[in-house]
């Protein structure tokens, strides 16, 4: 199976994920699940929390207000959006944009694990505390887990079966949606990504 076939298999499974607590809400509202977007050969993968309303209406990650901020951050460091892969832990929209529950993270986490396995990124950028908590635990870095107020802008190096990986923690872009005064700090944190090549693998 090619990487694209494997991603399609994930999409097909999520489309009929009736055991998800968010399935009914998706179907009732004619929302789409948001699987992810970008290059399957990306070295850098961004992981957010869960789709918002715009994302669930279009099926595209980070295409609403938080997406605008993410685009601005990527532009700030000269990283083309199409050179990275962007996804979320939770693939369906939680009602009223509430935080994802532990159960939702348990249901959707294995799909993110499979996406990481397909892409084999060299850098995972965790956007916000949920993504950071999930990714750090997945790579057995629980002991280094800090509050996002401490972790933001830092890289946590680790090893995987396919080689070295840096996990970079950033504040979630929505903090600049709620308060635009946060944007300069987000841009400053983002500058850590200038250290990594983004040329596609292969
Ligand atoms: N917030 C997220 O965490 N993900 C999105 O895709 C959009 C907003």
PDB file of N, CA and C in Angstrom, residues 68-135:
ATOM      1  N   UNK A  68      -5.844  31.018  10.033  1.00  0.00           N
ATOM      2  CA  UNK A  68      -5.256  32.281   9.527  1.00  0.00           C
ATOM      3  C   UNK A  68      -4.003  32.610  10.327  1.00  0.00           C
ATOM      4  N   UNK A  69      -4.111  32.412  11.642  1.00  0.00           N
ATOM      5  CA  UNK A  69      -2.947  32.680  12.508  1.00  0.00           C
ATOM      6  C   UNK A  69      -1.828  31.702  12.153  1.00  0.00           C
ATOM      7  N   UNK A  70      -2.182  30.421  11.983  1.00  0.00           N
ATOM      8  CA  UNK A  70      -1.143  29.434  11.641  1.00  0.00           C
ATOM      9  C   UNK A  70      -0.473  29.808  10.317  1.00  0.00           C
ATOM     10  N   UNK A  71      -1.266  30.226   9.337  1.00  0.00           N
ATOM     11  CA  UNK A  71      -0.692  30.630   8.048  1.00  0.00           C
ATOM     12  C   UNK A  71       0.284  31.796   8.235  1.00  0.00           C
ATOM     13  N   UNK A  72      -0.093  32.728   9.092  1.00  0.00           N
ATOM     14  CA  UNK A  72       0.777  33.887   9.327  1.00  0.00           C
ATOM     15  C   UNK A  72       2.083  33.452  10.006  1.00  0.00           C
ATOM     16  N   UNK A  73       1.958  32.492  10.918  1.00  0.00           N
ATOM     17  CA  UNK A  73       3.156  31.995  11.618  1.00  0.00           C
ATOM     18  C   UNK A  73       4.075  31.265  10.639  1.00  0.00           C
ATOM     19  N   UNK A  74       3.476  30.453   9.755  1.00  0.00           N
ATOM     20  CA  UNK A  74       4.283  29.723   8.768  1.00  0.00           C
ATOM     21  C   UNK A  74       4.991  30.712   7.848  1.00  0.00           C
ATOM     22  N   UNK A  75       4.245  31.737   7.441  1.00  0.00           N
ATOM     23  CA  UNK A  75       4.835  32.733   6.554  1.00  0.00           C
ATOM     24  C   UNK A  75       5.988  33.462   7.247  1.00  0.00           C
ATOM     25  N   UNK A  76       5.806  33.724   8.531  1.00  0.00           N
ATOM     26  CA  UNK A  76       6.828  34.437   9.304  1.00  0.00           C
ATOM     27  C   UNK A  76       8.178  33.722   9.248  1.00  0.00           C
ATOM     28  N   UNK A  77       8.144  32.380   9.224  1.00  0.00           N
ATOM     29  CA  UNK A  77       9.412  31.629   9.207  1.00  0.00           C
ATOM     30  C   UNK A  77       9.706  31.027   7.829  1.00  0.00           C
ATOM     31  N   UNK A  78       8.920  31.421   6.835  1.00  0.00           N
ATOM     32  CA  UNK A  78       9.207  31.003   5.455  1.00  0.00           C
ATOM     33  C   UNK A  78       8.962  29.530   5.188  1.00  0.00           C
ATOM     34  N   UNK A  79       8.008  28.943   5.894  1.00  0.00           N
ATOM     35  CA  UNK A  79       7.685  27.528   5.644  1.00  0.00           C
ATOM     36  C   UNK A  79       6.405  27.453   4.811  1.00  0.00           C
ATOM     37  N   UNK A  80       6.495  26.930   3.569  1.00  0.00           N
ATOM     38  CA  UNK A  80       5.271  26.813   2.764  1.00  0.00           C
ATOM     39  C   UNK A  80       4.321  25.788   3.376  1.00  0.00           C
ATOM     40  N   UNK A  81       3.044  26.129   3.455  1.00  0.00           N
ATOM     41  CA  UNK A  81       2.068  25.237   4.093  1.00  0.00           C
ATOM     42  C   UNK A  81       2.056  23.849   3.423  1.00  0.00           C
ATOM     43  N   UNK A  82       2.253  23.825   2.095  1.00  0.00           N
ATOM     44  CA  UNK A  82       2.158  22.536   1.394  1.00  0.00           C
ATOM     45  C   UNK A  82       3.390  21.655   1.640  1.00  0.00           C
ATOM     46  N   UNK A  83       4.413  22.193   2.310  1.00  0.00           N
ATOM     47  CA  UNK A  83       5.603  21.368   2.572  1.00  0.00           C
ATOM     48  C   UNK A  83       5.490  20.627   3.906  1.00  0.00           C
ATOM     49  N   UNK A  84       4.434  20.882   4.658  1.00  0.00           N
ATOM     50  CA  UNK A  84       4.266  20.220   5.962  1.00  0.00           C
ATOM     51  C   UNK A  84       2.961  19.412   5.932  1.00  0.00           C
ATOM     52  N   UNK A  85       2.744  18.608   6.970  1.00  0.00           N
ATOM     53  CA  UNK A  85       1.457  17.901   7.079  1.00  0.00           C
ATOM     54  C   UNK A  85       0.766  18.432   8.330  1.00  0.00           C
ATOM     55  N   UNK A  86      -0.512  18.760   8.196  1.00  0.00           N
ATOM     56  CA  UNK A  86      -1.245  19.383   9.306  1.00  0.00           C
ATOM     57  C   UNK A  86      -2.447  18.511   9.670  1.00  0.00           C
ATOM     58  N   UNK A  87      -2.549  18.173  10.946  1.00  0.00           N
ATOM     59  CA  UNK A  87      -3.682  17.381  11.384  1.00  0.00           C
ATOM     60  C   UNK A  87      -4.032  17.748  12.831  1.00  0.00           C
ATOM     61  N   UNK A  88      -4.936  16.985  13.414  1.00  0.00           N
ATOM     62  CA  UNK A  88      -5.353  17.181  14.808  1.00  0.00           C
ATOM     63  C   UNK A  88      -5.354  15.834  15.523  1.00  0.00           C
ATOM     64  N   UNK A  89      -5.426  15.875  16.854  1.00  0.00           N
ATOM     65  CA  UNK A  89      -5.591  14.594  17.563  1.00  0.00           C
ATOM     66  C   UNK A  89      -7.000  14.089  17.272  1.00  0.00           C
ATOM     67  N   UNK A  90      -7.993  14.904  17.568  1.00  0.00           N
ATOM     68  CA  UNK A  90      -9.392  14.515  17.415  1.00  0.00           C
ATOM     69  C   UNK A  90      -9.838  14.938  16.011  1.00  0.00           C
ATOM     70  N   UNK A  91     -10.452  14.032  15.277  1.00  0.00           N
ATOM     71  CA  UNK A  91     -10.738  14.290  13.858  1.00  0.00           C
ATOM     72  C   UNK A  91     -12.154  14.809  13.597  1.00  0.00           C
ATOM     73  N   UNK A  92     -13.000  14.834  14.638  1.00  0.00           N
ATOM     74  CA  UNK A  92     -14.342  15.400  14.481  1.00  0.00           C
ATOM     75  C   UNK A  92     -14.519  16.571  15.429  1.00  0.00           C
ATOM     76  N   UNK A  93     -15.412  17.467  15.042  1.00  0.00           N
ATOM     77  CA  UNK A  93     -15.602  18.693  15.836  1.00  0.00           C
ATOM     78  C   UNK A  93     -16.345  18.414  17.134  1.00  0.00           C
ATOM     79  N   UNK A  94     -15.781  18.804  18.268  1.00  0.00           N
ATOM     80  CA  UNK A  94     -16.556  18.743  19.517  1.00  0.00           C
ATOM     81  C   UNK A  94     -17.567  19.891  19.541  1.00  0.00           C
ATOM     82  N   UNK A  95     -18.767  19.658  20.073  1.00  0.00           N
ATOM     83  CA  UNK A  95     -19.786  20.721  20.100  1.00  0.00           C
ATOM     84  C   UNK A  95     -19.267  21.981  20.796  1.00  0.00           C
ATOM     85  N   UNK A  96     -19.647  23.118  20.250  1.00  0.00           N
ATOM     86  CA  UNK A  96     -19.308  24.432  20.840  1.00  0.00           C
ATOM     87  C   UNK A  96     -17.806  24.619  21.036  1.00  0.00           C
ATOM     88  N   UNK A  97     -17.007  23.923  20.263  1.00  0.00           N
ATOM     89  CA  UNK A  97     -15.540  24.046  20.365  1.00  0.00           C
ATOM     90  C   UNK A  97     -15.016  23.799  21.770  1.00  0.00           C
ATOM     91  N   UNK A  98     -15.731  22.952  22.510  1.00  0.00           N
ATOM     92  CA  UNK A  98     -15.228  22.664  23.855  1.00  0.00           C
ATOM     93  C   UNK A  98     -13.953  21.831  23.741  1.00  0.00           C
ATOM     94  N   UNK A  99     -13.214  21.756  24.857  1.00  0.00           N
ATOM     95  CA  UNK A  99     -11.991  20.950  24.864  1.00  0.00           C
ATOM     96  C   UNK A  99     -12.336  19.486  24.597  1.00  0.00           C
ATOM     97  N   UNK A 100     -11.444  18.750  23.944  1.00  0.00           N
ATOM     98  CA  UNK A 100     -11.720  17.329  23.734  1.00  0.00           C
ATOM     99  C   UNK A 100     -11.697  16.570  25.057  1.00  0.00           C
ATOM    100  N   UNK A 101     -12.524  15.522  25.162  1.00  0.00           N
ATOM    101  CA  UNK A 101     -12.533  14.718  26.385  1.00  0.00           C
ATOM    102  C   UNK A 101     -11.478  13.626  26.288  1.00  0.00           C
ATOM    103  N   UNK A 102     -11.176  13.029  27.437  1.00  0.00           N
ATOM    104  CA  UNK A 102     -10.214  11.921  27.473  1.00  0.00           C
ATOM    105  C   UNK A 102     -10.695  10.792  26.560  1.00  0.00           C
ATOM    106  N   UNK A 103     -12.016  10.544  26.603  1.00  0.00           N
ATOM    107  CA  UNK A 103     -12.559   9.463  25.774  1.00  0.00           C
ATOM    108  C   UNK A 103     -12.372   9.763  24.281  1.00  0.00           C
ATOM    109  N   UNK A 104     -12.598  11.016  23.897  1.00  0.00           N
ATOM    110  CA  UNK A 104     -12.418  11.379  22.478  1.00  0.00           C
ATOM    111  C   UNK A 104     -10.961  11.222  22.058  1.00  0.00           C
ATOM    112  N   UNK A 105     -10.059  11.610  22.942  1.00  0.00           N
ATOM    113  CA  UNK A 105      -8.632  11.466  22.614  1.00  0.00           C
ATOM    114  C   UNK A 105      -8.271   9.984  22.496  1.00  0.00           C
ATOM    115  N   UNK A 106      -8.896   9.158  23.339  1.00  0.00           N
ATOM    116  CA  UNK A 106      -8.637   7.708  23.253  1.00  0.00           C
ATOM    117  C   UNK A 106      -9.165   7.110  21.952  1.00  0.00           C
ATOM    118  N   UNK A 107     -10.318   7.622  21.501  1.00  0.00           N
ATOM    119  CA  UNK A 107     -10.922   7.077  20.281  1.00  0.00           C
ATOM    120  C   UNK A 107     -10.119   7.476  19.038  1.00  0.00           C
ATOM    121  N   UNK A 108      -9.673   8.749  18.993  1.00  0.00           N
ATOM    122  CA  UNK A 108      -9.024   9.238  17.769  1.00  0.00           C
ATOM    123  C   UNK A 108      -7.496   9.128  17.803  1.00  0.00           C
ATOM    124  N   UNK A 109      -6.915   9.030  18.987  1.00  0.00           N
ATOM    125  CA  UNK A 109      -5.450   8.975  19.094  1.00  0.00           C
ATOM    126  C   UNK A 109      -4.800   7.912  18.207  1.00  0.00           C
ATOM    127  N   UNK A 110      -5.369   6.691  18.176  1.00  0.00           N
ATOM    128  CA  UNK A 110      -4.737   5.656  17.346  1.00  0.00           C
ATOM    129  C   UNK A 110      -4.668   6.026  15.855  1.00  0.00           C
ATOM    130  N   UNK A 111      -5.597   6.866  15.383  1.00  0.00           N
ATOM    131  CA  UNK A 111      -5.520   7.295  13.980  1.00  0.00           C
ATOM    132  C   UNK A 111      -4.340   8.247  13.791  1.00  0.00           C
ATOM    133  N   UNK A 112      -4.144   9.127  14.768  1.00  0.00           N
ATOM    134  CA  UNK A 112      -2.974  10.012  14.703  1.00  0.00           C
ATOM    135  C   UNK A 112      -1.688   9.186  14.748  1.00  0.00           C
ATOM    136  N   UNK A 113      -1.672   8.156  15.596  1.00  0.00           N
ATOM    137  CA  UNK A 113      -0.489   7.290  15.672  1.00  0.00           C
ATOM    138  C   UNK A 113      -0.178   6.698  14.294  1.00  0.00           C
ATOM    139  N   UNK A 114      -1.225   6.249  13.610  1.00  0.00           N
ATOM    140  CA  UNK A 114      -1.019   5.654  12.285  1.00  0.00           C
ATOM    141  C   UNK A 114      -0.533   6.700  11.286  1.00  0.00           C
ATOM    142  N   UNK A 115      -1.043   7.928  11.398  1.00  0.00           N
ATOM    143  CA  UNK A 115      -0.585   8.984  10.484  1.00  0.00           C
ATOM    144  C   UNK A 115       0.894   9.299  10.717  1.00  0.00           C
ATOM    145  N   UNK A 116       1.291   9.290  11.983  1.00  0.00           N
ATOM    146  CA  UNK A 116       2.704   9.543  12.297  1.00  0.00           C
ATOM    147  C   UNK A 116       3.564   8.413  11.721  1.00  0.00           C
ATOM    148  N   UNK A 117       3.048   7.211  11.807  1.00  0.00           N
ATOM    149  CA  UNK A 117       3.745   6.038  11.260  1.00  0.00           C
ATOM    150  C   UNK A 117       3.886   6.089   9.745  1.00  0.00           C
ATOM    151  N   UNK A 118       2.893   6.653   9.088  1.00  0.00           N
ATOM    152  CA  UNK A 118       2.917   6.764   7.620  1.00  0.00           C
ATOM    153  C   UNK A 118       3.919   7.838   7.209  1.00  0.00           C
ATOM    154  N   UNK A 119       3.847   8.984   7.878  1.00  0.00           N
ATOM    155  CA  UNK A 119       4.651  10.140   7.460  1.00  0.00           C
ATOM    156  C   UNK A 119       6.085  10.069   7.994  1.00  0.00           C
ATOM    157  N   UNK A 120       6.229   9.480   9.155  1.00  0.00           N
ATOM    158  CA  UNK A 120       7.548   9.390   9.800  1.00  0.00           C
ATOM    159  C   UNK A 120       8.245  10.763   9.832  1.00  0.00           C
ATOM    160  N   UNK A 121       7.600  11.742  10.475  1.00  0.00           N
ATOM    161  CA  UNK A 121       8.158  13.099  10.488  1.00  0.00           C
ATOM    162  C   UNK A 121       9.435  13.174  11.323  1.00  0.00           C
ATOM    163  N   UNK A 122      10.285  14.130  10.985  1.00  0.00           N
ATOM    164  CA  UNK A 122      11.499  14.389  11.777  1.00  0.00           C
ATOM    165  C   UNK A 122      11.214  15.405  12.881  1.00  0.00           C
ATOM    166  N   UNK A 123      10.154  16.173  12.674  1.00  0.00           N
ATOM    167  CA  UNK A 123       9.737  17.173  13.673  1.00  0.00           C
ATOM    168  C   UNK A 123       8.215  17.093  13.814  1.00  0.00           C
ATOM    169  N   UNK A 124       7.745  17.001  15.056  1.00  0.00           N
ATOM    170  CA  UNK A 124       6.297  17.115  15.288  1.00  0.00           C
ATOM    171  C   UNK A 124       6.076  18.389  16.083  1.00  0.00           C
ATOM    172  N   UNK A 125       5.304  19.299  15.526  1.00  0.00           N
ATOM    173  CA  UNK A 125       4.994  20.555  16.205  1.00  0.00           C
ATOM    174  C   UNK A 125       3.638  20.376  16.890  1.00  0.00           C
ATOM    175  N   UNK A 126       3.664  20.361  18.201  1.00  0.00           N
ATOM    176  CA  UNK A 126       2.435  20.163  18.977  1.00  0.00           C
ATOM    177  C   UNK A 126       1.838  21.523  19.282  1.00  0.00           C
ATOM    178  N   UNK A 127       0.614  21.743  18.796  1.00  0.00           N
ATOM    179  CA  UNK A 127      -0.043  23.039  18.980  1.00  0.00           C
ATOM    180  C   UNK A 127      -0.975  22.969  20.186  1.00  0.00           C
ATOM    181  N   UNK A 128      -0.538  23.515  21.283  1.00  0.00           N
ATOM    182  CA  UNK A 128      -1.370  23.550  22.492  1.00  0.00           C
ATOM    183  C   UNK A 128      -1.127  22.374  23.410  1.00  0.00           C
ATOM    184  N   UNK A 129      -1.748  22.471  24.597  1.00  0.00           N
ATOM    185  CA  UNK A 129      -1.411  21.523  25.663  1.00  0.00           C
ATOM    186  C   UNK A 129      -1.932  20.120  25.396  1.00  0.00           C
ATOM    187  N   UNK A 130      -3.066  20.003  24.687  1.00  0.00           N
ATOM    188  CA  UNK A 130      -3.585  18.649  24.439  1.00  0.00           C
ATOM    189  C   UNK A 130      -2.671  17.879  23.483  1.00  0.00           C
ATOM    190  N   UNK A 131      -2.304  18.558  22.403  1.00  0.00           N
ATOM    191  CA  UNK A 131      -1.415  17.897  21.432  1.00  0.00           C
ATOM    192  C   UNK A 131      -0.077  17.587  22.102  1.00  0.00           C
ATOM    193  N   UNK A 132       0.412  18.542  22.876  1.00  0.00           N
ATOM    194  CA  UNK A 132       1.696  18.333  23.517  1.00  0.00           C
ATOM    195  C   UNK A 132       1.643  17.141  24.475  1.00  0.00           C
ATOM    196  N   UNK A 133       0.600  17.094  25.296  1.00  0.00           N
ATOM    197  CA  UNK A 133       0.462  15.994  26.260  1.00  0.00           C
ATOM    198  C   UNK A 133       0.408  14.658  25.542  1.00  0.00           C
ATOM    199  N   UNK A 134      -0.372  14.602  24.480  1.00  0.00           N
ATOM    200  CA  UNK A 134      -0.534  13.329  23.765  1.00  0.00           C
ATOM    201  C   UNK A 134       0.784  12.879  23.135  1.00  0.00           C
ATOM    202  N   UNK A 135       1.435  13.803  22.444  1.00  0.00           N
ATOM    203  CA  UNK A 135       2.656  13.438  21.702  1.00  0.00           C
ATOM    204  C   UNK A 135       3.794  13.099  22.667  1.00  0.00           C
TER     205      UNK A 135
END
